[in-house]
Structure formats: structure tokens, C-alpha cells
PDB file of C-alpha atoms and ligand atoms in Angstrom:
ATOM      1  CA  UNK A  26     177.338 276.673  37.318  1.00  0.00           C
ATOM      2  CA  UNK A  27     174.404 277.016  34.936  1.00  0.00           C
ATOM      3  CA  UNK A  28     171.867 274.581  33.546  1.00  0.00           C
ATOM      4  CA  UNK A  29     169.856 274.864  30.359  1.00  0.00           C
ATOM      5  CA  UNK A  30     166.721 275.373  32.405  1.00  0.00           C
ATOM      6  CA  UNK A  31     168.340 278.438  33.979  1.00  0.00           C
ATOM      7  CA  UNK A  32     169.744 279.731  30.711  1.00  0.00           C
ATOM      8  CA  UNK A  33     166.335 279.377  29.095  1.00  0.00           C
ATOM      9  CA  UNK A  34     164.951 281.747  31.714  1.00  0.00           C
ATOM     10  CA  UNK A  35     167.523 284.375  30.848  1.00  0.00           C
ATOM     11  CA  UNK A  36     167.831 283.940  27.079  1.00  0.00           C
ATOM     12  CA  UNK A  37     164.888 281.833  25.890  1.00  0.00           C
ATOM     13  CA  UNK A  38     165.531 282.058  22.156  1.00  0.00           C
ATOM     14  CA  UNK A  39     169.276 281.564  22.121  1.00  0.00           C
ATOM     15  CA  UNK A  40     169.078 278.722  24.642  1.00  0.00           C
ATOM     16  CA  UNK A  41     166.334 276.987  22.698  1.00  0.00           C
ATOM     17  CA  UNK A  42     168.299 277.174  19.467  1.00  0.00           C
ATOM     18  CA  UNK A  43     171.353 275.623  21.056  1.00  0.00           C
ATOM     19  CA  UNK A  44     169.324 272.945  22.830  1.00  0.00           C
ATOM     20  CA  UNK A  45     167.646 272.045  19.558  1.00  0.00           C
ATOM     21  CA  UNK A  46     170.998 271.440  17.957  1.00  0.00           C
ATOM     22  CA  UNK A  47     171.459 268.523  20.367  1.00  0.00           C
ATOM     23  CA  UNK A  48     167.975 267.229  19.755  1.00  0.00           C
ATOM     24  CA  UNK A  49     168.536 267.224  16.030  1.00  0.00           C
ATOM     25  CA  UNK A  50     172.140 266.219  16.455  1.00  0.00           C
ATOM     26  CA  UNK A  51     173.143 269.089  14.248  1.00  0.00           C
ATOM     27  CA  UNK A  52     175.792 271.235  15.848  1.00  0.00           C
ATOM     28  CA  UNK A  53     177.078 274.053  13.653  1.00  0.00           C
ATOM     29  CA  UNK A  54     180.731 274.698  13.005  1.00  0.00           C
ATOM     30  CA  UNK A  55     180.515 278.266  14.186  1.00  0.00           C
ATOM     31  CA  UNK A  56     178.234 280.416  16.290  1.00  0.00           C
ATOM     32  CA  UNK A  57     178.218 284.152  16.833  1.00  0.00           C
ATOM     33  CA  UNK A  58     176.910 285.083  20.289  1.00  0.00           C
ATOM     34  CA  UNK A  59     175.930 288.704  20.031  1.00  0.00           C
ATOM     35  CA  UNK A  60     174.614 290.814  22.897  1.00  0.00           C
ATOM     36  CA  UNK A  61     175.475 293.392  25.519  1.00  0.00           C
ATOM     37  CA  UNK A  62     177.753 292.800  28.447  1.00  0.00           C
ATOM     38  CA  UNK A  63     175.997 290.887  31.210  1.00  0.00           C
ATOM     39  CA  UNK A  64     173.487 289.068  29.026  1.00  0.00           C
ATOM     40  CA  UNK A  65     174.914 285.591  29.676  1.00  0.00           C
ATOM     41  CA  UNK A  66     177.073 284.969  26.597  1.00  0.00           C
ATOM     42  CA  UNK A  67     179.998 283.513  28.485  1.00  0.00           C
ATOM     43  CA  UNK A  68     177.815 281.374  30.745  1.00  0.00           C
ATOM     44  CA  UNK A  69     175.978 280.023  27.722  1.00  0.00           C
ATOM     45  CA  UNK A  70     179.193 279.238  25.849  1.00  0.00           C
ATOM     46  CA  UNK A  71     180.550 277.279  28.813  1.00  0.00           C
ATOM     47  CA  UNK A  72     177.319 275.347  29.139  1.00  0.00           C
ATOM     48  CA  UNK A  73     177.261 274.600  25.428  1.00  0.00           C
ATOM     49  CA  UNK A  74     180.832 273.324  25.601  1.00  0.00           C
ATOM     50  CA  UNK A  75     179.888 271.090  28.525  1.00  0.00           C
ATOM     51  CA  UNK A  76     176.966 269.645  26.619  1.00  0.00           C
ATOM     52  CA  UNK A  77     179.289 268.920  23.720  1.00  0.00           C
ATOM     53  CA  UNK A  78     181.886 267.130  25.829  1.00  0.00           C
ATOM     54  CA  UNK A  79     179.842 265.562  28.658  1.00  0.00           C
ATOM     55  CA  UNK A  80     179.504 261.838  28.254  1.00  0.00           C
ATOM     56  CA  UNK A  81     176.506 261.553  30.571  1.00  0.00           C
ATOM     57  CA  UNK A  82     174.468 264.199  28.838  1.00  0.00           C
ATOM     58  CA  UNK A  83     170.705 263.785  29.142  1.00  0.00           C
ATOM     59  CA  UNK A  84     168.970 265.557  26.301  1.00  0.00           C
ATOM     60  CA  UNK A  85     170.928 268.792  26.133  1.00  0.00           C
ATOM     61  CA  UNK A  86     171.654 268.888  29.868  1.00  0.00           C
ATOM     62  CA  UNK A  87     175.227 268.009  30.869  1.00  0.00           C
ATOM     63  CA  UNK A  88     175.680 266.029  34.108  1.00  0.00           C
ATOM     64  CA  UNK A  89     177.876 268.743  35.696  1.00  0.00           C
ATOM     65  CA  UNK A  90     179.765 266.114  37.661  1.00  0.00           C
ATOM     66  CA  UNK A  91     181.812 264.009  35.238  1.00  0.00           C
ATOM     67  CA  UNK A  92     185.490 264.623  34.528  1.00  0.00           C
ATOM     68  CA  UNK A  93     184.762 266.599  31.358  1.00  0.00           C
ATOM     69  CA  UNK A  94     182.245 268.861  33.091  1.00  0.00           C
ATOM     70  CA  UNK A  95     184.629 269.454  36.000  1.00  0.00           C
ATOM     71  CA  UNK A  96     187.547 270.263  33.781  1.00  0.00           C
ATOM     72  CA  UNK A  97     185.494 272.779  31.831  1.00  0.00           C
ATOM     73  CA  UNK A  98     184.455 274.419  35.101  1.00  0.00           C
ATOM     74  CA  UNK A  99     188.047 274.649  36.264  1.00  0.00           C
ATOM     75  CA  UNK A 100     189.176 276.000  32.897  1.00  0.00           C
ATOM     76  CA  UNK A 101     191.529 273.211  31.885  1.00  0.00           C
ATOM     77  CA  UNK A 102     189.745 270.949  29.484  1.00  0.00           C
ATOM     78  CA  UNK A 103     192.355 269.891  26.905  1.00  0.00           C
ATOM     79  CA  UNK A 104     189.989 270.194  23.935  1.00  0.00           C
ATOM     80  CA  UNK A 105     188.371 273.486  24.865  1.00  0.00           C
ATOM     81  CA  UNK A 106     190.386 276.555  23.860  1.00  0.00           C
ATOM     82  CA  UNK A 107     189.803 280.133  24.882  1.00  0.00           C
ATOM     83  CA  UNK A 108     191.053 283.107  22.918  1.00  0.00           C
ATOM     84  CA  UNK A 109     190.803 286.462  24.686  1.00  0.00           C
ATOM     85  CA  UNK A 110     192.240 289.880  23.851  1.00  0.00           C
ATOM     86  CA  UNK A 111     195.831 290.387  24.870  1.00  0.00           C
ATOM     87  CA  UNK A 112     195.854 294.040  25.774  1.00  0.00           C
ATOM     88  CA  UNK A 113     193.524 295.882  23.421  1.00  0.00           C
ATOM     89  CA  UNK A 114     193.225 293.338  20.647  1.00  0.00           C
ATOM     90  CA  UNK A 115     193.221 289.722  19.530  1.00  0.00           C
ATOM     91  CA  UNK A 116     196.276 289.283  17.342  1.00  0.00           C
ATOM     92  CA  UNK A 117     197.031 287.132  14.367  1.00  0.00           C
ATOM     93  CA  UNK A 118     199.558 285.110  16.388  1.00  0.00           C
ATOM     94  CA  UNK A 119     196.828 284.073  18.796  1.00  0.00           C
ATOM     95  CA  UNK A 120     194.727 282.671  15.958  1.00  0.00           C
ATOM     96  CA  UNK A 121     197.797 280.973  14.453  1.00  0.00           C
ATOM     97  CA  UNK A 122     198.512 279.414  17.808  1.00  0.00           C
ATOM     98  CA  UNK A 123     194.933 278.184  18.030  1.00  0.00           C
ATOM     99  CA  UNK A 124     195.137 276.743  14.555  1.00  0.00           C
ATOM    100  CA  UNK A 125     198.309 274.915  15.442  1.00  0.00           C
ATOM    101  CA  UNK A 126     196.661 273.365  18.474  1.00  0.00           C
ATOM    102  CA  UNK A 127     193.928 272.131  16.193  1.00  0.00           C
ATOM    103  CA  UNK A 128     196.224 270.281  13.844  1.00  0.00           C
ATOM    104  CA  UNK A 129     196.537 267.663  16.544  1.00  0.00           C
ATOM    105  CA  UNK A 130     193.403 265.629  16.878  1.00  0.00           C
ATOM    106  CA  UNK A 131     191.470 266.000  20.080  1.00  0.00           C
ATOM    107  CA  UNK A 132     193.371 264.634  23.017  1.00  0.00           C
ATOM    108  CA  UNK A 133     190.420 262.877  24.587  1.00  0.00           C
ATOM    109  CA  UNK A 134     188.012 262.629  21.689  1.00  0.00           C
ATOM    110  CA  UNK A 135     187.931 263.943  18.167  1.00  0.00           C
ATOM    111  CA  UNK A 136     185.948 266.948  19.240  1.00  0.00           C
ATOM    112  CA  UNK A 137     187.413 270.382  19.658  1.00  0.00           C
ATOM    113  CA  UNK A 138     185.775 273.592  20.705  1.00  0.00           C
ATOM    114  CA  UNK A 139     187.112 277.104  20.777  1.00  0.00           C
ATOM    115  CA  UNK A 140     185.621 280.247  22.225  1.00  0.00           C
ATOM    116  CA  UNK A 141     186.743 283.699  21.097  1.00  0.00           C
ATOM    117  CA  UNK A 142     185.865 286.327  23.683  1.00  0.00           C
ATOM    118  CA  UNK A 143     185.358 289.941  22.519  1.00  0.00           C
ATOM    119  CA  UNK A 144     185.665 288.741  18.945  1.00  0.00           C
ATOM    120  CA  UNK A 145     185.187 292.306  17.670  1.00  0.00           C
ATOM    121  CA  UNK A 146     188.686 293.014  18.994  1.00  0.00           C
ATOM    122  CA  UNK A 147     190.348 290.790  16.400  1.00  0.00           C
ATOM    123  CA  UNK A 148     192.794 292.726  14.259  1.00  0.00           C
ATOM    124  CA  UNK A 149     192.240 292.618  10.478  1.00  0.00           C
ATOM    125  CA  UNK A 150     195.031 290.078  10.182  1.00  0.00           C
ATOM    126  CA  UNK A 151     193.577 287.949  12.944  1.00  0.00           C
ATOM    127  CA  UNK A 152     190.137 288.108  11.291  1.00  0.00           C
ATOM    128  CA  UNK A 153     191.533 287.025   7.933  1.00  0.00           C
ATOM    129  CA  UNK A 154     193.404 284.194   9.589  1.00  0.00           C
ATOM    130  CA  UNK A 155     190.274 283.051  11.378  1.00  0.00           C
ATOM    131  CA  UNK A 156     188.311 283.248   8.161  1.00  0.00           C
ATOM    132  CA  UNK A 157     190.697 280.806   6.515  1.00  0.00           C
ATOM    133  CA  UNK A 158     190.279 278.557   9.488  1.00  0.00           C
ATOM    134  CA  UNK A 159     186.484 278.705   9.265  1.00  0.00           C
ATOM    135  CA  UNK A 160     186.579 277.990   5.546  1.00  0.00           C
ATOM    136  CA  UNK A 161     188.126 274.605   6.105  1.00  0.00           C
ATOM    137  CA  UNK A 162     186.047 273.263   8.943  1.00  0.00           C
ATOM    138  CA  UNK A 163     186.895 269.872  10.234  1.00  0.00           C
ATOM    139  CA  UNK A 164     183.866 267.766  11.007  1.00  0.00           C
ATOM    140  CA  UNK A 165     184.405 267.898  14.736  1.00  0.00           C
ATOM    141  CA  UNK A 166     185.171 271.517  15.424  1.00  0.00           C
ATOM    142  CA  UNK A 167     182.853 274.063  16.952  1.00  0.00           C
ATOM    143  CA  UNK A 168     183.667 277.759  17.250  1.00  0.00           C
ATOM    144  CA  UNK A 169     181.853 280.239  19.443  1.00  0.00           C
ATOM    145  CA  UNK A 170     182.539 283.911  18.825  1.00  0.00           C
ATOM    146  CA  UNK A 171     181.338 286.150  21.634  1.00  0.00           C
ATOM    147  CA  UNK A 172     180.789 289.816  20.876  1.00  0.00           C
ATOM    148  CA  UNK A 173     179.015 292.920  22.077  1.00  0.00           C
ATOM    149  CA  UNK A 174     179.196 294.446  18.663  1.00  0.00           C
ATOM    150  CA  UNK A 175     178.200 292.106  15.861  1.00  0.00           C
ATOM    151  CA  UNK A 176     178.366 294.612  12.998  1.00  0.00           C
ATOM    152  CA  UNK A 177     182.098 295.142  13.527  1.00  0.00           C
ATOM    153  CA  UNK A 178     182.790 291.487  12.744  1.00  0.00           C
ATOM    154  CA  UNK A 179     183.816 290.858   9.129  1.00  0.00           C
ATOM    155  CA  UNK A 180     180.786 290.004   6.982  1.00  0.00           C
ATOM    156  CA  UNK A 181     182.623 287.011   5.600  1.00  0.00           C
ATOM    157  CA  UNK A 182     183.010 285.662   9.139  1.00  0.00           C
ATOM    158  CA  UNK A 183     179.468 286.516  10.179  1.00  0.00           C
ATOM    159  CA  UNK A 184     178.042 284.699   7.187  1.00  0.00           C
ATOM    160  CA  UNK A 185     179.778 281.508   8.256  1.00  0.00           C
ATOM    161  CA  UNK A 186     178.334 281.644  11.758  1.00  0.00           C
ATOM    162  CA  UNK A 187     174.933 280.842  13.113  1.00  0.00           C
ATOM    163  CA  UNK A 188     173.867 284.079  14.768  1.00  0.00           C
ATOM    164  CA  UNK A 189     172.464 284.016  18.291  1.00  0.00           C
ATOM    165  CA  UNK A 190     171.094 287.345  19.510  1.00  0.00           C
ATOM    166  CA  UNK A 191     171.272 287.814  23.275  1.00  0.00           C
ATOM    167  CA  UNK A 192     168.507 290.106  24.529  1.00  0.00           C
ATOM    168  CA  UNK A 193     168.731 292.596  27.402  1.00  0.00           C
ATOM    169  CA  UNK A 194     167.445 290.984  30.584  1.00  0.00           C
ATOM    170  CA  UNK A 195     164.180 292.073  32.138  1.00  0.00           C
ATOM    171  CA  UNK A 196     164.449 293.590  35.646  1.00  0.00           C
ATOM    172  CA  UNK A 197     162.619 290.759  37.407  1.00  0.00           C
ATOM    173  CA  UNK A 198     164.939 288.191  35.902  1.00  0.00           C
ATOM    174  CA  UNK A 199     167.965 290.261  36.857  1.00  0.00           C
ATOM    175  CA  UNK A 200     166.635 290.485  40.402  1.00  0.00           C
ATOM    176  CA  UNK A 201     166.046 286.738  40.621  1.00  0.00           C
ATOM    177  CA  UNK A 202     169.477 285.972  39.182  1.00  0.00           C
ATOM    178  CA  UNK A 203     171.134 288.306  41.671  1.00  0.00           C
ATOM    179  CA  UNK A 204     169.410 286.581  44.572  1.00  0.00           C
ATOM    180  CA  UNK A 205     170.536 283.222  43.144  1.00  0.00           C
ATOM    181  CA  UNK A 206     174.069 284.615  43.134  1.00  0.00           C
ATOM    182  CA  UNK A 207     173.803 285.406  46.842  1.00  0.00           C
ATOM    183  CA  UNK A 208     172.872 289.095  46.688  1.00  0.00           C
ATOM    184  CA  UNK A 209     170.449 290.161  49.424  1.00  0.00           C
ATOM    185  CA  UNK A 210     166.835 290.614  48.384  1.00  0.00           C
ATOM    186  CA  UNK A 211     166.833 294.357  49.058  1.00  0.00           C
ATOM    187  CA  UNK A 212     170.101 294.990  47.224  1.00  0.00           C
ATOM    188  CA  UNK A 213     168.880 292.852  44.315  1.00  0.00           C
ATOM    189  CA  UNK A 214     165.800 295.061  44.030  1.00  0.00           C
ATOM    190  CA  UNK A 215     167.878 298.205  44.042  1.00  0.00           C
ATOM    191  CA  UNK A 216     170.498 296.953  41.581  1.00  0.00           C
ATOM    192  CA  UNK A 217     167.994 295.522  39.113  1.00  0.00           C
ATOM    193  CA  UNK A 218     166.229 298.896  39.098  1.00  0.00           C
ATOM    194  CA  UNK A 219     169.476 300.564  38.075  1.00  0.00           C
ATOM    195  CA  UNK A 220     170.754 298.174  35.426  1.00  0.00           C
ATOM    196  CA  UNK A 221     169.634 295.168  33.405  1.00  0.00           C
ATOM    197  CA  UNK A 222     173.241 294.125  33.062  1.00  0.00           C
ATOM    198  CA  UNK A 223     173.918 291.188  35.353  1.00  0.00           C
ATOM    199  CA  UNK A 224     177.685 291.659  35.331  1.00  0.00           C
ATOM    200  CA  UNK A 225     177.462 295.352  36.199  1.00  0.00           C
ATOM    201  CA  UNK A 226     174.922 294.620  38.927  1.00  0.00           C
ATOM    202  CA  UNK A 227     177.183 292.014  40.535  1.00  0.00           C
ATOM    203  CA  UNK A 228     180.122 294.395  40.389  1.00  0.00           C
ATOM    204  CA  UNK A 229     178.079 297.173  41.967  1.00  0.00           C
ATOM    205  CA  UNK A 230     177.048 294.790  44.712  1.00  0.00           C
ATOM    206  CA  UNK A 231     180.703 294.274  45.638  1.00  0.00           C
ATOM    207  CA  UNK A 232     181.579 297.940  45.234  1.00  0.00           C
ATOM    208  CA  UNK A 233     182.130 299.842  48.453  1.00  0.00           C
ATOM    209  CA  UNK A 234     181.674 303.152  46.667  1.00  0.00           C
ATOM    210  CA  UNK A 235     178.193 302.087  45.610  1.00  0.00           C
ATOM    211  CA  UNK A 236     177.306 300.836  49.092  1.00  0.00           C
ATOM    212  CA  UNK A 237     178.083 304.342  50.317  1.00  0.00           C
ATOM    213  CA  UNK A 238     175.844 305.870  47.650  1.00  0.00           C
ATOM    214  CA  UNK A 239     172.923 304.061  49.180  1.00  0.00           C
ATOM    215  CA  UNK A 240     173.910 305.301  52.651  1.00  0.00           C
ATOM    216  CA  UNK A 241     174.342 308.891  51.484  1.00  0.00           C
ATOM    217  CA  UNK A 242     170.932 308.915  49.827  1.00  0.00           C
ATOM    218  CA  UNK A 243     169.326 307.748  53.062  1.00  0.00           C
ATOM    219  CA  UNK A 244     171.286 310.369  55.003  1.00  0.00           C
ATOM    220  CA  UNK A 245     170.244 313.095  52.576  1.00  0.00           C
ATOM    221  CA  UNK A 246     166.603 312.108  53.030  1.00  0.00           C
ATOM    222  CA  UNK A 247     167.093 312.171  56.784  1.00  0.00           C
ATOM    223  CA  UNK A 248     168.531 315.689  56.586  1.00  0.00           C
ATOM    224  CA  UNK A 249     165.782 316.888  54.248  1.00  0.00           C
ATOM    225  CA  UNK A 250     163.102 315.559  56.568  1.00  0.00           C
ATOM    226  CA  UNK A 251     164.483 316.419  59.962  1.00  0.00           C
ATOM    227  CA  UNK A 252     167.246 319.003  59.664  1.00  0.00           C
ATOM    228  CA  UNK A 253     166.382 321.148  56.652  1.00  0.00           C
ATOM    229  CA  UNK A 254     168.758 323.896  57.826  1.00  0.00           C
ATOM    230  CA  UNK A 255     171.686 321.562  57.354  1.00  0.00           C
ATOM    231  CA  UNK A 256     170.826 320.585  53.779  1.00  0.00           C
ATOM    232  CA  UNK A 257     173.462 322.674  52.014  1.00  0.00           C
ATOM    233  CA  UNK A 258     176.080 321.831  54.611  1.00  0.00           C
ATOM    234  CA  UNK A 259     175.423 318.141  54.039  1.00  0.00           C
ATOM    235  CA  UNK A 260     175.671 318.532  50.271  1.00  0.00           C
ATOM    236  CA  UNK A 261     179.003 320.320  50.445  1.00  0.00           C
ATOM    237  CA  UNK A 262     180.642 318.274  53.166  1.00  0.00           C
ATOM    238  CA  UNK A 263     179.251 314.766  52.743  1.00  0.00           C
ATOM    239  CA  UNK A 264     177.595 314.399  49.384  1.00  0.00           C
ATOM    240  CA  UNK A 265     179.861 316.138  46.874  1.00  0.00           C
ATOM    241  CA  UNK A 266     183.160 314.630  48.093  1.00  0.00           C
ATOM    242  CA  UNK A 267     181.762 311.192  47.267  1.00  0.00           C
ATOM    243  CA  UNK A 268     180.676 312.068  43.715  1.00  0.00           C
ATOM    244  CA  UNK A 269     183.811 313.232  42.003  1.00  0.00           C
ATOM    245  CA  UNK A 270     182.727 312.367  38.475  1.00  0.00           C
ATOM    246  CA  UNK A 271     179.577 313.466  36.713  1.00  0.00           C
ATOM    247  CA  UNK A 272     178.674 309.852  35.927  1.00  0.00           C
ATOM    248  CA  UNK A 273     178.942 309.052  39.629  1.00  0.00           C
ATOM    249  CA  UNK A 274     176.645 311.924  40.499  1.00  0.00           C
ATOM    250  CA  UNK A 275     174.153 310.644  37.917  1.00  0.00           C
ATOM    251  CA  UNK A 276     174.163 307.291  39.684  1.00  0.00           C
ATOM    252  CA  UNK A 277     173.575 309.008  43.026  1.00  0.00           C
ATOM    253  CA  UNK A 278     170.611 310.881  41.575  1.00  0.00           C
ATOM    254  CA  UNK A 279     169.263 307.640  40.072  1.00  0.00           C
ATOM    255  CA  UNK A 280     169.195 306.120  43.541  1.00  0.00           C
ATOM    256  CA  UNK A 281     167.596 309.274  44.940  1.00  0.00           C
ATOM    257  CA  UNK A 282     164.877 308.995  42.278  1.00  0.00           C
ATOM    258  CA  UNK A 283     164.195 305.410  43.320  1.00  0.00           C
ATOM    259  CA  UNK A 284     163.678 306.673  46.846  1.00  0.00           C
ATOM    260  CA  UNK A 285     161.030 309.170  45.775  1.00  0.00           C
ATOM    261  CA  UNK A 286     159.394 306.508  43.627  1.00  0.00           C
ATOM    262  CA  UNK A 287     159.233 304.431  46.777  1.00  0.00           C
ATOM    263  CA  UNK A 288     157.603 307.291  48.681  1.00  0.00           C
ATOM    264  CA  UNK A 289     154.896 307.295  46.008  1.00  0.00           C
ATOM    265  CA  UNK A 290     154.635 303.508  46.167  1.00  0.00           C
ATOM    266  CA  UNK A 291     154.232 303.766  49.911  1.00  0.00           C
ATOM    267  CA  UNK A 292     151.518 306.412  49.603  1.00  0.00           C
ATOM    268  CA  UNK A 293     149.665 304.265  47.069  1.00  0.00           C
ATOM    269  CA  UNK A 294     150.122 301.046  49.063  1.00  0.00           C
ATOM    270  CA  UNK A 295     152.018 299.477  46.191  1.00  0.00           C
ATOM    271  CA  UNK A 296     153.788 297.120  48.523  1.00  0.00           C
ATOM    272  CA  UNK A 297     155.218 294.831  45.830  1.00  0.00           C
ATOM    273  CA  UNK A 298     156.928 297.704  44.012  1.00  0.00           C
ATOM    274  CA  UNK A 299     158.897 299.028  46.969  1.00  0.00           C
ATOM    275  CA  UNK A 300     162.642 298.906  46.457  1.00  0.00           C
ATOM    276  CA  UNK A 301     164.012 300.127  49.791  1.00  0.00           C
ATOM    277  CA  UNK A 302     162.424 297.211  51.641  1.00  0.00           C
ATOM    278  CA  UNK A 303     164.797 297.552  54.588  1.00  0.00           C
ATOM    279  CA  UNK A 304     163.852 301.186  55.194  1.00  0.00           C
ATOM    280  CA  UNK A 305     160.191 300.743  56.142  1.00  0.00           C
ATOM    281  CA  UNK A 306     160.278 303.108  59.095  1.00  0.00           C
ATOM    282  CA  UNK A 307     161.869 305.912  57.071  1.00  0.00           C
ATOM    283  CA  UNK A 308     159.448 305.358  54.211  1.00  0.00           C
ATOM    284  CA  UNK A 309     156.559 305.663  56.652  1.00  0.00           C
ATOM    285  CA  UNK A 310     157.928 308.954  57.907  1.00  0.00           C
ATOM    286  CA  UNK A 311     158.533 310.147  54.354  1.00  0.00           C
ATOM    287  CA  UNK A 312     154.955 309.300  53.419  1.00  0.00           C
ATOM    288  CA  UNK A 313     153.847 311.722  56.132  1.00  0.00           C
ATOM    289  CA  UNK A 314     156.249 314.436  55.034  1.00  0.00           C
ATOM    290  CA  UNK A 315     155.642 314.220  51.265  1.00  0.00           C
ATOM    291  CA  UNK A 316     152.355 314.121  49.445  1.00  0.00           C
ATOM    292  CA  UNK A 317     151.933 312.297  46.164  1.00  0.00           C
ATOM    293  CA  UNK A 318     152.150 315.609  44.349  1.00  0.00           C
ATOM    294  CA  UNK A 319     155.246 316.828  46.147  1.00  0.00           C
ATOM    295  CA  UNK A 320     157.015 313.482  45.701  1.00  0.00           C
ATOM    296  CA  UNK A 321     156.160 313.562  41.991  1.00  0.00           C
ATOM    297  CA  UNK A 322     157.448 317.112  41.791  1.00  0.00           C
ATOM    298  CA  UNK A 323     160.659 315.994  43.483  1.00  0.00           C
ATOM    299  CA  UNK A 324     161.103 313.349  40.790  1.00  0.00           C
ATOM    300  CA  UNK A 325     160.761 316.041  38.141  1.00  0.00           C
ATOM    301  CA  UNK A 326     163.301 318.196  39.973  1.00  0.00           C
ATOM    302  CA  UNK A 327     165.794 315.332  40.113  1.00  0.00           C
ATOM    303  CA  UNK A 328     165.332 314.617  36.411  1.00  0.00           C
ATOM    304  CA  UNK A 329     165.955 318.277  35.694  1.00  0.00           C
ATOM    305  CA  UNK A 330     169.130 318.148  37.813  1.00  0.00           C
ATOM    306  CA  UNK A 331     170.309 315.104  35.859  1.00  0.00           C
ATOM    307  CA  UNK A 332     169.731 316.949  32.627  1.00  0.00           C
ATOM    308  CA  UNK A 333     171.751 319.946  33.824  1.00  0.00           C
ATOM    309  CA  UNK A 334     174.639 317.724  34.848  1.00  0.00           C
ATOM    310  CA  UNK A 335     174.646 316.304  31.342  1.00  0.00           C
ATOM    311  CA  UNK A 336     174.803 319.826  30.028  1.00  0.00           C
ATOM    312  CA  UNK A 337     177.904 320.546  32.083  1.00  0.00           C
ATOM    313  CA  UNK A 338     176.339 322.887  34.619  1.00  0.00           C
ATOM    314  CA  UNK A 339     178.584 322.905  37.684  1.00  0.00           C
ATOM    315  CA  UNK A 340     177.614 319.876  39.817  1.00  0.00           C
ATOM    316  CA  UNK A 341     177.780 321.814  43.086  1.00  0.00           C
ATOM    317  CA  UNK A 342     175.340 324.392  41.830  1.00  0.00           C
ATOM    318  CA  UNK A 343     172.994 321.736  40.534  1.00  0.00           C
ATOM    319  CA  UNK A 344     172.993 319.846  43.821  1.00  0.00           C
ATOM    320  CA  UNK A 345     172.530 322.970  45.932  1.00  0.00           C
ATOM    321  CA  UNK A 346     169.594 324.064  43.844  1.00  0.00           C
ATOM    322  CA  UNK A 347     168.086 320.599  43.932  1.00  0.00           C
ATOM    323  CA  UNK A 348     168.404 320.423  47.706  1.00  0.00           C
ATOM    324  CA  UNK A 349     166.533 323.688  48.089  1.00  0.00           C
ATOM    325  CA  UNK A 350     163.836 322.448  45.719  1.00  0.00           C
ATOM    326  CA  UNK A 351     163.462 319.167  47.586  1.00  0.00           C
ATOM    327  CA  UNK A 352     163.056 321.049  50.865  1.00  0.00           C
ATOM    328  CA  UNK A 353     160.122 323.098  49.623  1.00  0.00           C
TER     329      UNK A 353
HETATM  330 ZN1  LIG B   9     179.277 265.696  32.496  1.00  0.00          ZN
END
């Protein structure tokens, strides 16, 4: 459940524009929410719908507890319609169906709202159908088109929508949001260092594969520091089996880079920047094993390994070479 105060933290401009429309009592017939996955488009569209329907709204803020607010939360408000891709696309029939629903006046009020998710997936026929629909707006209808890819929406549709650009989130905001969503502080730090996409971060938090990445990185460090003779053995028997795809290996190396950044942070007493906050003891040991220069060199080596993986060098070779470099 989101409030405008929260949404303003994440997407100040878009939230302000929508809030203003209540202040000025001028709600557009159609909005295009454009921005990457995980930037809050869906959350904002739900909140906007609540503000439209809530009867106890104060300013722009819906009460979150009336019947309208509850029914929007549970996904069965009679005057709020969702259109989402069926399979790969949004088809003409779906828009026709929507249009038919709209020929009846609102069940509870005269207001009707529809939200089209992944609007760029509308087929040409669906787009043309929607265009007709937008050209004859009824006073009380509001459309929200959500898309990651604005340019692929028909110009004729775009020009009828008020455009709201959703910006990538900054890492601190992502971290705060993750903690609000119940992610542990230390995981939130790690995840927000890897992605500014809230949705991806939340998925990674639930992902067992990713949890094991973190463990493997710590184990690799342990081996490098205390059992250097077993480095290659560890890579071949523990590390590689977990990273079957190149993209997975890239993620593993990203986490490894964060570790060496932390070693540098530790050496420089940059307490507030440390990501592996639950690994203090290991970081202390690492700060004795690695100097600032050698940790920085390790970062360069990891970057080089990432580059080679992109260039299709065999992952095993890359990892073996990297391990030897890190042990220098
Ligand atoms: Zn309400």
C-alpha cells in the first residue's frame, strides 16, 4: 500500500504532476506512464485510481480504508479495469471487451478508470481500436497506459496522453524501499548496489540461487585468504557448477567486486559505505591480507574477467586465471 508521500520520494516529478491534477481538479482523459521495470508505474497507477474513487480523499491522499480503497487493493473494484497482455500481446478483442464494459455507466459512480499494462504490447489492431476509444472520451473516463518503451506506442495515441516519465531510482532510495518492504538492512545494501530496479531487487531477495551467490563469494574469499592451494579446486567444484550461464557468472563477479570495494572501504574507514555489514570479522581479516593497492588491482582483474566473459572466452579459463591473479 503506497501513499503520495511515499510515491513522491520515488518519483518526485510524476507524483507531483498527478497530485496537482487533484488540486486543480483537472484530471486528464489519458496518461502514459513511461519508465523502466521497477520504477513504480503500477504502484502509482493504483494510487491514482484510489485517489479518483476514494470518497474520503484529503487533498490527493486517499483514505486507504474505505470500501473503494479496499476494493482497489483487492483487485475487484467494479469501475476499475485492467488490461494486461494475454500471452505475448494485447489483442483487439481485449480492447473491444473493455469498450463494451464502458458503454454501461459506472456501477457505483459515473467514473471509470482503465489501466493498460505493457501497453507497447498492443497489436496494431488493438492500438487502432484504442485510438478510436480515446478519440471519443467520455467526461468521466481516465486511461492509464503503462509502458517500458514509450516510442513503440503509436504517435497518435501518445499525442492524446499526458506523458509521465518515470526515472530510474537512486540506490539510497532503492535501499530504503527494500527495507520498508521487509528486506534485511544488509541484503538491502547489497541488492541496491546491484540494481536500481525495485522489482528485480525484490525478486533477487527471494531467489535462493542469489542467496547462494552471496555465500559462494564469501567462501571464495575464505579460500583465497586461508587456503590458497585450494583455490582452483574450489572454482571447479563449488563455484562453476553454480554459474551455468554467462549472465549468472557476471552477477557473481559483480558481488565479488562489491566485496573488494568493501575491503577498500574498510581500509579507508569508510564505515557508512560498507555493504557486507554482517561480515565485519572477515572484512577485518581481509583488510590485513590486502592493501589498498592490491584490493584496487583485484577490482581491475575482476573487471577484466567480466570483459572476457562478454567476449565469449571460456568461463572456466577466465575464473581460473582470475583466481590465480587474486591470490598474488
Ligand atoms: Zn478511501
